[in-house]
Amino acid sequence: MTLNKPEMAISYVCDDIKELLIHKNRKYGDSALKPCRVFSKASPTEQLLVRIDDKLNRIMKGAGLLATDEDVVNDLIGYLVLLKISMSKDKNDEILGTAKSIYGEGVKADGITFYT
């Protein structure tokens, strides 16, 4: 299927964010979705929400202006993608936990999951 210009732009931007996230994951490890938990015991989802709050707070205070800093936008999009992955994992874990409580520990997750 041939993409029109807006669809090509969407594809390009999404690919750019994907490459940024993969690069950071390789550089820093999987700290967003599997934190080391030295100080905080919060879930990965909660920790991502805190990171997003911090980023938005800096924008509101003028420390990271959206109009002049594309990195701020990329960071927010990246955090939101990671949040979506983490929330999907939370939902999968919840469903698996419910199934195990009903059917026992022999239940295994089948199908595609974003993250384990």
PDB file of C-alpha atoms in Angstrom:
ATOM      1  CA  MET A   1       0.000   0.000   0.000  1.00  0.00           C
ATOM      2  CA  THR A   2       1.291   3.432  -0.931  1.00  0.00           C
ATOM      3  CA  LEU A   3       1.338   6.073   1.778  1.00  0.00           C
ATOM      4  CA  ASN A   4       0.193   9.608   1.104  1.00  0.00           C
ATOM      5  CA  LYS A   5       2.270  12.573   2.359  1.00  0.00           C
ATOM      6  CA  PRO A   6       0.657  12.879   5.825  1.00  0.00           C
ATOM      7  CA  GLU A   7       0.944   9.105   6.320  1.00  0.00           C
ATOM      8  CA  MET A   8       4.613   9.201   5.289  1.00  0.00           C
ATOM      9  CA  ALA A   9       5.225  12.019   7.787  1.00  0.00           C
ATOM     10  CA  ILE A  10       3.537   9.985  10.546  1.00  0.00           C
ATOM     11  CA  SER A  11       5.637   6.956   9.649  1.00  0.00           C
ATOM     12  CA  TYR A  12       8.848   8.997   9.654  1.00  0.00           C
ATOM     13  CA  VAL A  13       8.170  10.591  13.048  1.00  0.00           C
ATOM     14  CA  CYS A  14       7.169   7.255  14.610  1.00  0.00           C
ATOM     15  CA  ASP A  15      10.306   5.601  13.227  1.00  0.00           C
ATOM     16  CA  ASP A  16      12.393   8.451  14.667  1.00  0.00           C
ATOM     17  CA  ILE A  17      10.858   7.981  18.129  1.00  0.00           C
ATOM     18  CA  LYS A  18      11.311   4.203  17.860  1.00  0.00           C
ATOM     19  CA  GLU A  19      15.021   4.647  17.072  1.00  0.00           C
ATOM     20  CA  LEU A  20      15.417   7.111  19.962  1.00  0.00           C
ATOM     21  CA  LEU A  21      13.814   4.685  22.431  1.00  0.00           C
ATOM     22  CA  ILE A  22      15.863   1.729  21.206  1.00  0.00           C
ATOM     23  CA  HIS A  23      19.067   3.806  21.392  1.00  0.00           C
ATOM     24  CA  LYS A  24      18.323   4.947  24.956  1.00  0.00           C
ATOM     25  CA  ASN A  25      17.326   1.414  25.991  1.00  0.00           C
ATOM     26  CA  ARG A  26      20.652   0.073  24.738  1.00  0.00           C
ATOM     27  CA  LYS A  27      22.591   2.954  26.296  1.00  0.00           C
ATOM     28  CA  TYR A  28      20.920   3.026  29.725  1.00  0.00           C
ATOM     29  CA  GLY A  29      19.421  -0.445  29.994  1.00  0.00           C
ATOM     30  CA  ASP A  30      15.781  -1.182  30.607  1.00  0.00           C
ATOM     31  CA  SER A  31      15.524   1.212  33.554  1.00  0.00           C
ATOM     32  CA  ALA A  32      12.094   2.580  32.666  1.00  0.00           C
ATOM     33  CA  LEU A  33      10.288  -0.764  32.550  1.00  0.00           C
ATOM     34  CA  LYS A  34      12.554  -2.708  34.927  1.00  0.00           C
ATOM     35  CA  PRO A  35      13.854  -0.148  37.446  1.00  0.00           C
ATOM     36  CA  CYS A  36      16.657  -1.130  39.834  1.00  0.00           C
ATOM     37  CA  ARG A  37      14.532  -0.106  42.863  1.00  0.00           C
ATOM     38  CA  VAL A  38      17.331   1.247  45.048  1.00  0.00           C
ATOM     39  CA  PHE A  39      15.194   3.997  46.606  1.00  0.00           C
ATOM     40  CA  SER A  40      11.721   3.785  45.081  1.00  0.00           C
ATOM     41  CA  LYS A  41       9.540   0.714  45.293  1.00  0.00           C
ATOM     42  CA  ALA A  42       6.865   2.223  43.031  1.00  0.00           C
ATOM     43  CA  SER A  43       5.719   0.255  40.005  1.00  0.00           C
ATOM     44  CA  PRO A  44       7.263   1.006  36.611  1.00  0.00           C
ATOM     45  CA  THR A  45       3.939   2.555  35.531  1.00  0.00           C
ATOM     46  CA  GLU A  46       3.895   4.882  38.533  1.00  0.00           C
ATOM     47  CA  GLN A  47       7.539   5.815  37.991  1.00  0.00           C
ATOM     48  CA  LEU A  48       6.827   6.696  34.357  1.00  0.00           C
ATOM     49  CA  LEU A  49       3.912   8.872  35.448  1.00  0.00           C
ATOM     50  CA  VAL A  50       6.284  10.708  37.804  1.00  0.00           C
ATOM     51  CA  ARG A  51       8.792  11.244  34.978  1.00  0.00           C
ATOM     52  CA  ILE A  52       6.018  12.646  32.773  1.00  0.00           C
ATOM     53  CA  ASP A  53       4.834  14.917  35.598  1.00  0.00           C
ATOM     54  CA  ASP A  54       8.400  16.174  36.136  1.00  0.00           C
ATOM     55  CA  LYS A  55       8.854  16.887  32.434  1.00  0.00           C
ATOM     56  CA  LEU A  56       5.539  18.757  32.238  1.00  0.00           C
ATOM     57  CA  ASN A  57       6.383  20.709  35.394  1.00  0.00           C
ATOM     58  CA  ARG A  58       9.694  21.857  33.864  1.00  0.00           C
ATOM     59  CA  ILE A  59       7.828  22.947  30.726  1.00  0.00           C
ATOM     60  CA  MET A  60       5.307  24.900  32.798  1.00  0.00           C
ATOM     61  CA  LYS A  61       8.154  26.607  34.703  1.00  0.00           C
ATOM     62  CA  GLY A  62       9.851  27.543  31.428  1.00  0.00           C
ATOM     63  CA  ALA A  63      12.857  25.237  31.856  1.00  0.00           C
ATOM     64  CA  GLY A  64      11.985  23.269  28.733  1.00  0.00           C
ATOM     65  CA  LEU A  65      10.183  25.335  26.145  1.00  0.00           C
ATOM     66  CA  LEU A  66       8.249  23.288  23.618  1.00  0.00           C
ATOM     67  CA  ALA A  67       8.540  25.941  20.929  1.00  0.00           C
ATOM     68  CA  THR A  68      12.345  25.857  20.899  1.00  0.00           C
ATOM     69  CA  ASP A  69      13.307  22.366  22.072  1.00  0.00           C
ATOM     70  CA  GLU A  70      12.282  19.366  19.971  1.00  0.00           C
ATOM     71  CA  ASP A  71      14.016  17.080  22.505  1.00  0.00           C
ATOM     72  CA  VAL A  72      11.341  17.935  25.069  1.00  0.00           C
ATOM     73  CA  VAL A  73       8.618  16.760  22.687  1.00  0.00           C
ATOM     74  CA  ASN A  74      10.573  13.605  21.825  1.00  0.00           C
ATOM     75  CA  ASP A  75      11.122  12.870  25.525  1.00  0.00           C
ATOM     76  CA  LEU A  76       7.410  13.222  26.262  1.00  0.00           C
ATOM     77  CA  ILE A  77       6.422  11.023  23.340  1.00  0.00           C
ATOM     78  CA  GLY A  78       9.017   8.459  24.436  1.00  0.00           C
ATOM     79  CA  TYR A  79       7.724   8.435  28.010  1.00  0.00           C
ATOM     80  CA  LEU A  80       4.161   8.035  26.734  1.00  0.00           C
ATOM     81  CA  VAL A  81       5.163   5.074  24.526  1.00  0.00           C
ATOM     82  CA  LEU A  82       6.893   3.442  27.514  1.00  0.00           C
ATOM     83  CA  LEU A  83       3.818   4.174  29.641  1.00  0.00           C
ATOM     84  CA  LYS A  84       1.613   2.432  27.079  1.00  0.00           C
ATOM     85  CA  ILE A  85       3.896  -0.622  27.161  1.00  0.00           C
ATOM     86  CA  SER A  86       3.940  -0.654  30.962  1.00  0.00           C
ATOM     87  CA  MET A  87       0.161  -0.270  31.208  1.00  0.00           C
ATOM     88  CA  SER A  88      -0.285  -3.122  28.719  1.00  0.00           C
ATOM     89  CA  LYS A  89       1.991  -5.313  30.843  1.00  0.00           C
ATOM     90  CA  ASP A  90       0.025  -4.358  33.974  1.00  0.00           C
ATOM     91  CA  LYS A  91      -3.226  -5.348  32.243  1.00  0.00           C
ATOM     92  CA  ASN A  92      -1.733  -8.639  31.008  1.00  0.00           C
ATOM     93  CA  ASP A  93      -0.436  -9.391  34.512  1.00  0.00           C
ATOM     94  CA  GLU A  94      -3.866  -8.602  35.980  1.00  0.00           C
ATOM     95  CA  ILE A  95      -5.637 -10.919  33.527  1.00  0.00           C
ATOM     96  CA  LEU A  96      -3.080 -13.682  34.102  1.00  0.00           C
ATOM     97  CA  GLY A  97      -3.411 -13.267  37.878  1.00  0.00           C
ATOM     98  CA  THR A  98      -7.182 -13.562  37.663  1.00  0.00           C
ATOM     99  CA  ALA A  99      -6.926 -16.658  35.464  1.00  0.00           C
ATOM    100  CA  LYS A 100      -4.437 -18.253  37.878  1.00  0.00           C
ATOM    101  CA  SER A 101      -6.719 -17.523  40.834  1.00  0.00           C
ATOM    102  CA  ILE A 102      -9.555 -19.305  39.025  1.00  0.00           C
ATOM    103  CA  TYR A 103      -7.738 -22.118  37.213  1.00  0.00           C
ATOM    104  CA  GLY A 104      -4.532 -22.524  39.229  1.00  0.00           C
ATOM    105  CA  GLU A 105      -0.848 -21.981  38.613  1.00  0.00           C
ATOM    106  CA  GLY A 106      -0.824 -24.143  35.467  1.00  0.00           C
ATOM    107  CA  VAL A 107      -2.238 -21.239  33.440  1.00  0.00           C
ATOM    108  CA  LYS A 108       0.254 -19.738  30.993  1.00  0.00           C
ATOM    109  CA  ALA A 109       0.041 -16.628  28.876  1.00  0.00           C
ATOM    110  CA  ASP A 110      -0.508 -17.409  25.196  1.00  0.00           C
ATOM    111  CA  GLY A 111      -0.459 -14.972  22.328  1.00  0.00           C
ATOM    112  CA  ILE A 112       1.491 -11.800  21.843  1.00  0.00           C
ATOM    113  CA  THR A 113       2.465  -9.654  24.785  1.00  0.00           C
ATOM    114  CA  PHE A 114       4.311  -6.370  24.489  1.00  0.00           C
ATOM    115  CA  TYR A 115       6.660  -6.996  27.363  1.00  0.00           C
ATOM    116  CA  THR A 116       7.496  -9.674  29.915  1.00  0.00           C
TER     117      THR A 116
END
